[in-house]
């Protein structure tokens, strides 16, 4: 059986020693990755199928959306055009891939001195790096909060041993 620590963001990585646009955005993504890791840790079928009302997404549909947002974030840092179908993945595979996408994007940004070259690219348009921040990064953080709320509703709350302030699981 794999350890919790085999996936990225069991703990938040050490911060950069420099404050740059890239390192700051990297840290935002690290905070997102850490929250996502723990918000999705230990979810079971009843959690994944939960939705608070008929108009809402299920938890798993919300996870799908966050996965797609992680692709947008990563593609911006890779300067890759968005589009095309993604393969069907299980919840476990989506969770792992989302965490890996976030870590890869964070790593690229941490080393970057100029983030203005990173854009959300589509075949027929592009959006500046500002839109990466207020779009997929902020949206993913928002949706992670929904997962935390949804799992409380199913009786499987977010672990109270996790500190989002320190980015560590407490003893």
PDB file of C-alpha atoms in Angstrom:
ATOM      1  CA  UNK A   1       0.000   0.000   0.000  1.00  0.00           C
ATOM      2  CA  UNK A   2       1.275   3.458  -0.882  1.00  0.00           C
ATOM      3  CA  UNK A   3       2.006   6.002   1.793  1.00  0.00           C
ATOM      4  CA  UNK A   4       0.175   9.320   1.908  1.00  0.00           C
ATOM      5  CA  UNK A   5       3.565  10.875   1.332  1.00  0.00           C
ATOM      6  CA  UNK A   6       3.950   9.268  -2.112  1.00  0.00           C
ATOM      7  CA  UNK A   7       1.784  12.004  -3.651  1.00  0.00           C
ATOM      8  CA  UNK A   8       2.743  15.663  -3.953  1.00  0.00           C
ATOM      9  CA  UNK A   9       1.437  18.089  -1.344  1.00  0.00           C
ATOM     10  CA  UNK A  10       1.175  15.824   1.702  1.00  0.00           C
ATOM     11  CA  UNK A  11       3.048  18.813   3.129  1.00  0.00           C
ATOM     12  CA  UNK A  12       3.473  22.187   1.544  1.00  0.00           C
ATOM     13  CA  UNK A  13       6.981  22.512   0.062  1.00  0.00           C
ATOM     14  CA  UNK A  14       9.563  24.817   1.573  1.00  0.00           C
ATOM     15  CA  UNK A  15       9.019  28.351   0.299  1.00  0.00           C
ATOM     16  CA  UNK A  16      11.337  30.136  -2.056  1.00  0.00           C
ATOM     17  CA  UNK A  17      13.915  32.395  -0.443  1.00  0.00           C
ATOM     18  CA  UNK A  18      13.047  35.136  -2.952  1.00  0.00           C
ATOM     19  CA  UNK A  19       9.834  37.080  -3.344  1.00  0.00           C
ATOM     20  CA  UNK A  20       9.187  37.382  -7.071  1.00  0.00           C
ATOM     21  CA  UNK A  21       6.033  37.260  -9.155  1.00  0.00           C
ATOM     22  CA  UNK A  22       6.902  33.663 -10.035  1.00  0.00           C
ATOM     23  CA  UNK A  23       7.715  32.520  -6.498  1.00  0.00           C
ATOM     24  CA  UNK A  24       4.600  34.198  -5.116  1.00  0.00           C
ATOM     25  CA  UNK A  25       2.346  32.553  -7.689  1.00  0.00           C
ATOM     26  CA  UNK A  26       4.163  29.266  -7.101  1.00  0.00           C
ATOM     27  CA  UNK A  27       3.319  29.528  -3.406  1.00  0.00           C
ATOM     28  CA  UNK A  28      -0.343  30.191  -4.236  1.00  0.00           C
ATOM     29  CA  UNK A  29      -0.362  26.978  -6.254  1.00  0.00           C
ATOM     30  CA  UNK A  30       1.397  25.132  -3.432  1.00  0.00           C
ATOM     31  CA  UNK A  31      -1.336  26.306  -1.046  1.00  0.00           C
ATOM     32  CA  UNK A  32      -3.931  25.077  -3.529  1.00  0.00           C
ATOM     33  CA  UNK A  33      -2.154  21.728  -3.895  1.00  0.00           C
ATOM     34  CA  UNK A  34      -1.921  21.218  -0.135  1.00  0.00           C
ATOM     35  CA  UNK A  35      -5.596  22.058   0.378  1.00  0.00           C
ATOM     36  CA  UNK A  36      -6.630  19.853  -2.542  1.00  0.00           C
ATOM     37  CA  UNK A  37      -4.542  16.951  -1.240  1.00  0.00           C
ATOM     38  CA  UNK A  38      -6.270  17.003   2.139  1.00  0.00           C
ATOM     39  CA  UNK A  39      -9.738  17.931   0.829  1.00  0.00           C
ATOM     40  CA  UNK A  40      -9.686  14.826  -1.386  1.00  0.00           C
ATOM     41  CA  UNK A  41      -7.865  12.490   1.022  1.00  0.00           C
ATOM     42  CA  UNK A  42     -10.050   9.621   2.188  1.00  0.00           C
ATOM     43  CA  UNK A  43     -13.052  10.355  -0.012  1.00  0.00           C
ATOM     44  CA  UNK A  44     -15.343   7.379  -0.500  1.00  0.00           C
ATOM     45  CA  UNK A  45     -18.162   6.682  -2.960  1.00  0.00           C
ATOM     46  CA  UNK A  46     -20.834   8.456  -0.895  1.00  0.00           C
ATOM     47  CA  UNK A  47     -18.621  11.560  -0.866  1.00  0.00           C
ATOM     48  CA  UNK A  48     -17.936  11.425  -4.597  1.00  0.00           C
ATOM     49  CA  UNK A  49     -21.625  11.147  -5.532  1.00  0.00           C
ATOM     50  CA  UNK A  50     -22.823  13.812  -3.082  1.00  0.00           C
ATOM     51  CA  UNK A  51     -24.338  17.027  -4.377  1.00  0.00           C
ATOM     52  CA  UNK A  52     -26.146  19.558  -2.208  1.00  0.00           C
ATOM     53  CA  UNK A  53     -29.025  20.149  -4.642  1.00  0.00           C
ATOM     54  CA  UNK A  54     -30.201  19.280  -8.140  1.00  0.00           C
ATOM     55  CA  UNK A  55     -28.433  22.240  -9.783  1.00  0.00           C
ATOM     56  CA  UNK A  56     -25.057  21.606  -8.152  1.00  0.00           C
ATOM     57  CA  UNK A  57     -22.182  19.438  -9.300  1.00  0.00           C
ATOM     58  CA  UNK A  58     -21.375  16.248  -7.430  1.00  0.00           C
ATOM     59  CA  UNK A  59     -18.100  16.134  -5.542  1.00  0.00           C
ATOM     60  CA  UNK A  60     -16.599  14.014  -8.320  1.00  0.00           C
ATOM     61  CA  UNK A  61     -17.777  16.470 -10.988  1.00  0.00           C
ATOM     62  CA  UNK A  62     -16.142  19.220  -8.935  1.00  0.00           C
ATOM     63  CA  UNK A  63     -12.940  17.141  -8.830  1.00  0.00           C
ATOM     64  CA  UNK A  64     -13.160  16.773 -12.631  1.00  0.00           C
ATOM     65  CA  UNK A  65     -13.432  20.552 -12.920  1.00  0.00           C
ATOM     66  CA  UNK A  66     -10.404  21.109 -10.660  1.00  0.00           C
ATOM     67  CA  UNK A  67      -8.459  18.568 -12.705  1.00  0.00           C
ATOM     68  CA  UNK A  68      -9.260  20.552 -15.873  1.00  0.00           C
ATOM     69  CA  UNK A  69      -8.264  23.791 -14.132  1.00  0.00           C
ATOM     70  CA  UNK A  70      -4.941  22.180 -13.160  1.00  0.00           C
ATOM     71  CA  UNK A  71      -4.378  21.427 -16.845  1.00  0.00           C
ATOM     72  CA  UNK A  72      -5.031  25.095 -17.733  1.00  0.00           C
ATOM     73  CA  UNK A  73      -2.553  26.217 -15.062  1.00  0.00           C
ATOM     74  CA  UNK A  74       0.080  23.734 -16.226  1.00  0.00           C
ATOM     75  CA  UNK A  75      -0.406  24.471 -19.918  1.00  0.00           C
ATOM     76  CA  UNK A  76       0.071  28.190 -19.241  1.00  0.00           C
ATOM     77  CA  UNK A  77       3.468  27.466 -17.687  1.00  0.00           C
ATOM     78  CA  UNK A  78       4.375  25.081 -20.513  1.00  0.00           C
ATOM     79  CA  UNK A  79       3.160  27.638 -23.095  1.00  0.00           C
ATOM     80  CA  UNK A  80       0.959  24.908 -24.525  1.00  0.00           C
ATOM     81  CA  UNK A  81      -2.332  25.433 -26.357  1.00  0.00           C
ATOM     82  CA  UNK A  82      -5.431  24.117 -24.590  1.00  0.00           C
ATOM     83  CA  UNK A  83      -7.820  21.809 -26.347  1.00  0.00           C
ATOM     84  CA  UNK A  84      -8.351  18.198 -27.109  1.00  0.00           C
ATOM     85  CA  UNK A  85      -9.857  15.412 -25.115  1.00  0.00           C
ATOM     86  CA  UNK A  86      -8.415  14.182 -21.863  1.00  0.00           C
ATOM     87  CA  UNK A  87      -8.364  10.448 -21.141  1.00  0.00           C
ATOM     88  CA  UNK A  88     -10.957   8.920 -18.820  1.00  0.00           C
ATOM     89  CA  UNK A  89      -9.439   8.594 -15.373  1.00  0.00           C
ATOM     90  CA  UNK A  90     -10.558   7.090 -12.104  1.00  0.00           C
ATOM     91  CA  UNK A  91     -10.883   9.332  -9.065  1.00  0.00           C
ATOM     92  CA  UNK A  92      -7.520   8.085  -7.762  1.00  0.00           C
ATOM     93  CA  UNK A  93      -5.845   8.787 -11.127  1.00  0.00           C
ATOM     94  CA  UNK A  94      -7.437  12.263 -11.406  1.00  0.00           C
ATOM     95  CA  UNK A  95      -6.357  13.127  -7.881  1.00  0.00           C
ATOM     96  CA  UNK A  96      -2.766  12.069  -8.542  1.00  0.00           C
ATOM     97  CA  UNK A  97      -2.610  13.816 -11.919  1.00  0.00           C
ATOM     98  CA  UNK A  98      -4.101  17.032 -10.515  1.00  0.00           C
ATOM     99  CA  UNK A  99      -1.488  17.112  -7.750  1.00  0.00           C
ATOM    100  CA  UNK A 100       1.301  16.387 -10.250  1.00  0.00           C
ATOM    101  CA  UNK A 101       0.052  19.119 -12.618  1.00  0.00           C
ATOM    102  CA  UNK A 102       0.028  21.648  -9.787  1.00  0.00           C
ATOM    103  CA  UNK A 103       3.501  20.675  -8.607  1.00  0.00           C
ATOM    104  CA  UNK A 104       4.951  20.905 -12.121  1.00  0.00           C
ATOM    105  CA  UNK A 105       3.407  24.339 -12.697  1.00  0.00           C
ATOM    106  CA  UNK A 106       4.561  25.540  -9.281  1.00  0.00           C
ATOM    107  CA  UNK A 107       8.111  24.363  -9.955  1.00  0.00           C
ATOM    108  CA  UNK A 108       8.256  26.213 -13.276  1.00  0.00           C
ATOM    109  CA  UNK A 109       6.881  29.393 -11.723  1.00  0.00           C
ATOM    110  CA  UNK A 110       9.166  29.257  -8.673  1.00  0.00           C
ATOM    111  CA  UNK A 111      12.196  29.536 -10.978  1.00  0.00           C
ATOM    112  CA  UNK A 112      10.649  32.180 -13.239  1.00  0.00           C
ATOM    113  CA  UNK A 113      11.670  35.817 -13.061  1.00  0.00           C
ATOM    114  CA  UNK A 114       9.093  37.003 -15.616  1.00  0.00           C
ATOM    115  CA  UNK A 115       5.630  35.471 -15.603  1.00  0.00           C
ATOM    116  CA  UNK A 116       4.252  37.675 -18.382  1.00  0.00           C
ATOM    117  CA  UNK A 117       5.117  35.028 -20.984  1.00  0.00           C
ATOM    118  CA  UNK A 118       2.771  32.510 -19.360  1.00  0.00           C
ATOM    119  CA  UNK A 119      -0.659  32.796 -20.908  1.00  0.00           C
ATOM    120  CA  UNK A 120      -3.780  30.734 -21.232  1.00  0.00           C
ATOM    121  CA  UNK A 121      -3.643  29.750 -24.886  1.00  0.00           C
ATOM    122  CA  UNK A 122      -6.499  28.527 -27.028  1.00  0.00           C
ATOM    123  CA  UNK A 123      -6.358  27.930 -30.789  1.00  0.00           C
ATOM    124  CA  UNK A 124      -8.201  31.203 -31.459  1.00  0.00           C
ATOM    125  CA  UNK A 125      -7.338  33.434 -28.469  1.00  0.00           C
ATOM    126  CA  UNK A 126      -5.063  33.978 -25.513  1.00  0.00           C
ATOM    127  CA  UNK A 127      -5.398  35.410 -22.022  1.00  0.00           C
ATOM    128  CA  UNK A 128      -2.670  37.103 -20.007  1.00  0.00           C
ATOM    129  CA  UNK A 129      -1.073  35.690 -16.885  1.00  0.00           C
ATOM    130  CA  UNK A 130      -3.402  37.845 -14.806  1.00  0.00           C
ATOM    131  CA  UNK A 131      -6.190  35.568 -16.027  1.00  0.00           C
ATOM    132  CA  UNK A 132      -4.240  32.491 -14.893  1.00  0.00           C
ATOM    133  CA  UNK A 133      -4.350  33.929 -11.357  1.00  0.00           C
ATOM    134  CA  UNK A 134      -7.940  35.190 -11.248  1.00  0.00           C
ATOM    135  CA  UNK A 135      -9.173  32.357 -13.464  1.00  0.00           C
ATOM    136  CA  UNK A 136      -8.036  28.766 -12.914  1.00  0.00           C
ATOM    137  CA  UNK A 137      -5.948  29.294  -9.751  1.00  0.00           C
ATOM    138  CA  UNK A 138      -8.609  31.243  -7.854  1.00  0.00           C
ATOM    139  CA  UNK A 139     -11.393  29.067  -9.247  1.00  0.00           C
ATOM    140  CA  UNK A 140      -9.659  25.869  -8.140  1.00  0.00           C
ATOM    141  CA  UNK A 141      -9.162  27.252  -4.610  1.00  0.00           C
ATOM    142  CA  UNK A 142     -12.871  28.115  -4.543  1.00  0.00           C
ATOM    143  CA  UNK A 143     -13.869  24.616  -5.593  1.00  0.00           C
ATOM    144  CA  UNK A 144     -11.563  22.920  -3.082  1.00  0.00           C
ATOM    145  CA  UNK A 145     -13.556  24.756  -0.415  1.00  0.00           C
ATOM    146  CA  UNK A 146     -16.714  23.267  -1.889  1.00  0.00           C
ATOM    147  CA  UNK A 147     -15.278  19.765  -1.571  1.00  0.00           C
ATOM    148  CA  UNK A 148     -14.478  20.430   2.091  1.00  0.00           C
ATOM    149  CA  UNK A 149     -18.052  21.608   2.639  1.00  0.00           C
ATOM    150  CA  UNK A 150     -19.545  18.691   0.718  1.00  0.00           C
ATOM    151  CA  UNK A 151     -17.593  16.126   2.704  1.00  0.00           C
ATOM    152  CA  UNK A 152     -18.797  17.686   5.961  1.00  0.00           C
ATOM    153  CA  UNK A 153     -22.315  17.164   4.662  1.00  0.00           C
ATOM    154  CA  UNK A 154     -21.652  13.446   4.094  1.00  0.00           C
ATOM    155  CA  UNK A 155     -20.235  12.996   7.602  1.00  0.00           C
ATOM    156  CA  UNK A 156     -16.620  12.605   6.424  1.00  0.00           C
ATOM    157  CA  UNK A 157     -15.058  15.951   7.426  1.00  0.00           C
ATOM    158  CA  UNK A 158     -11.656  17.322   6.465  1.00  0.00           C
ATOM    159  CA  UNK A 159      -9.029  16.143   8.964  1.00  0.00           C
ATOM    160  CA  UNK A 160      -8.688  18.464  11.930  1.00  0.00           C
ATOM    161  CA  UNK A 161      -5.021  17.432  12.179  1.00  0.00           C
ATOM    162  CA  UNK A 162      -4.187  19.446   9.055  1.00  0.00           C
ATOM    163  CA  UNK A 163      -3.017  23.038   9.398  1.00  0.00           C
ATOM    164  CA  UNK A 164      -3.525  25.108   6.253  1.00  0.00           C
ATOM    165  CA  UNK A 165      -1.563  27.892   7.995  1.00  0.00           C
ATOM    166  CA  UNK A 166       1.628  25.855   8.424  1.00  0.00           C
ATOM    167  CA  UNK A 167       1.052  23.467   5.526  1.00  0.00           C
ATOM    168  CA  UNK A 168       1.613  20.411   7.659  1.00  0.00           C
ATOM    169  CA  UNK A 169      -0.320  17.636   9.295  1.00  0.00           C
ATOM    170  CA  UNK A 170      -0.144  18.157  13.048  1.00  0.00           C
ATOM    171  CA  UNK A 171       0.771  15.371  15.446  1.00  0.00           C
TER     172      UNK A 171
END
